């Protein structure tokens, strides 16, 4: 796991959460469904957001 603690709540090694794969798969499916719901169009013009 190293210094990457994003998946730390699932645990590591022999005591890893048995629902880890289900949780990660659920998030991927949820994200895919959300992206499909948006209407994707090309930007007509760019807006400068610099201060």
Backbone as numpy.savetxt, mean C-alpha at the origin, in Angstrom:
# Nx Ny Nz CAx CAy CAz Cx Cy Cz
14.58 -8.94 8.67 13.75 -7.75 8.67 14.62 -6.50 8.67
15.75 -6.51 9.34 16.66 -5.37 9.31 16.05 -4.14 9.96
16.34 -2.97 9.40 15.84 -1.72 9.97 14.48 -1.33 9.40
13.94 -2.10 8.48 12.64 -1.81 7.89 11.54 -2.33 8.82
10.87 -1.42 9.51 9.88 -1.82 10.52 8.44 -1.71 10.04
8.22 -1.57 8.73 6.85 -1.43 8.23 6.00 -2.65 8.51
6.60 -3.84 8.51 5.84 -5.07 8.75 6.04 -5.60 10.17
6.62 -4.81 11.06 6.88 -5.23 12.43 5.63 -5.68 13.18
4.46 -5.07 12.98 3.28 -5.52 13.72 2.91 -6.98 13.45
3.38 -7.56 12.35 3.08 -8.95 12.05 4.02 -9.91 12.77
5.09 -9.41 13.36 6.05 -10.26 14.03 7.03 -10.87 13.04
7.97 -11.67 13.57 8.98 -12.31 12.73 9.25 -13.72 13.22
9.87 -14.49 12.36 10.32 -15.82 12.74 9.18 -16.80 13.00
9.38 -17.66 13.99 8.40 -18.70 14.30 7.10 -18.13 14.84
7.14 -16.92 15.38 5.95 -16.35 16.00 5.26 -15.31 15.11
5.48 -15.42 13.82 4.87 -14.48 12.88 3.36 -14.68 12.86
2.64 -13.62 12.63 1.17 -13.66 12.59 0.70 -14.54 11.43
-0.19 -15.49 11.69 -0.67 -16.35 10.61 -1.53 -15.60 9.59
-2.01 -14.42 9.93 -2.83 -13.64 9.01 -2.05 -12.63 8.20
-0.72 -12.68 8.27 0.11 -11.71 7.56 -0.16 -11.73 6.06
-0.14 -12.89 5.45 -0.36 -12.99 3.99 -1.76 -12.50 3.63
-2.75 -12.85 4.44 -4.12 -12.40 4.18 -4.23 -10.89 4.29
-3.59 -10.31 5.30 -3.63 -8.87 5.48 -2.99 -8.12 4.33
-1.84 -8.57 3.89 -1.14 -7.91 2.78 -1.92 -8.06 1.49
-2.48 -9.24 1.25 -3.28 -9.47 0.04 -4.53 -8.60 0.06
-5.16 -8.46 1.22 -6.36 -7.63 1.34 -6.05 -6.18 1.01
-4.93 -5.68 1.50 -4.54 -4.29 1.21 -4.28 -4.10 -0.28
-3.61 -5.07 -0.92 -3.35 -4.96 -2.36 -4.66 -4.95 -3.15
-5.59 -5.80 -2.78 -6.88 -5.83 -3.49 -7.66 -4.55 -3.26
-7.64 -4.04 -2.04 -8.34 -2.80 -1.72 -7.77 -1.65 -2.54
-6.45 -1.57 -2.62 -5.81 -0.51 -3.40 -6.15 -0.62 -4.88
-6.15 -1.84 -5.42 -6.49 -2.05 -6.83 -7.93 -1.62 -7.10
-8.84 -1.95 -6.20 -10.24 -1.55 -6.39 -10.39 -0.04 -6.33
-9.68 0.61 -5.41 -9.76 2.06 -5.30 -9.23 2.73 -6.57
-8.12 2.23 -7.11 -7.54 2.82 -8.32 -8.46 2.63 -9.53
-9.20 1.52 -9.56 -10.12 1.28 -10.68 -11.32 2.21 -10.64
-11.68 2.70 -9.47 -12.86 3.56 -9.32 -12.61 4.98 -9.82
-11.34 5.41 -9.85 -11.02 6.76 -10.29 -11.11 6.87 -11.80
-11.45 8.06 -12.27 -11.44 8.35 -13.70 -10.09 9.00 -14.00
-9.25 8.29 -14.76 -7.91 8.76 -15.06 -7.92 9.54 -16.37
-7.52 10.80 -16.32 -7.43 11.65 -17.51 -6.07 12.34 -17.53
-5.62 12.67 -18.72 -4.35 13.37 -18.86 -4.53 14.83 -18.44
-3.55 15.37 -17.76 -3.61 16.76 -17.31 -3.61 17.70 -18.52
-4.49 18.69 -18.49 -4.59 19.64 -19.59 -3.45 20.65 -19.52
-3.16 21.13 -18.33 -2.06 22.08 -18.16 -1.42 21.83 -16.81
-0.17 22.22 -16.70 0.56 22.05 -15.46 0.41 23.29 -14.59
0.33 23.10 -13.31 0.21 24.21 -12.36 1.49 24.27 -11.54
2.11 25.42 -11.48 3.34 25.60 -10.70 2.97 25.73 -9.23
3.48 24.83 -8.39 3.17 24.84 -6.97 4.32 25.35 -6.12
5.35 25.91 -6.75 6.49 26.42 -5.98 6.09 27.68 -5.22
6.75 27.88 -4.11 6.42 29.02 -3.25 7.25 30.21 -3.62
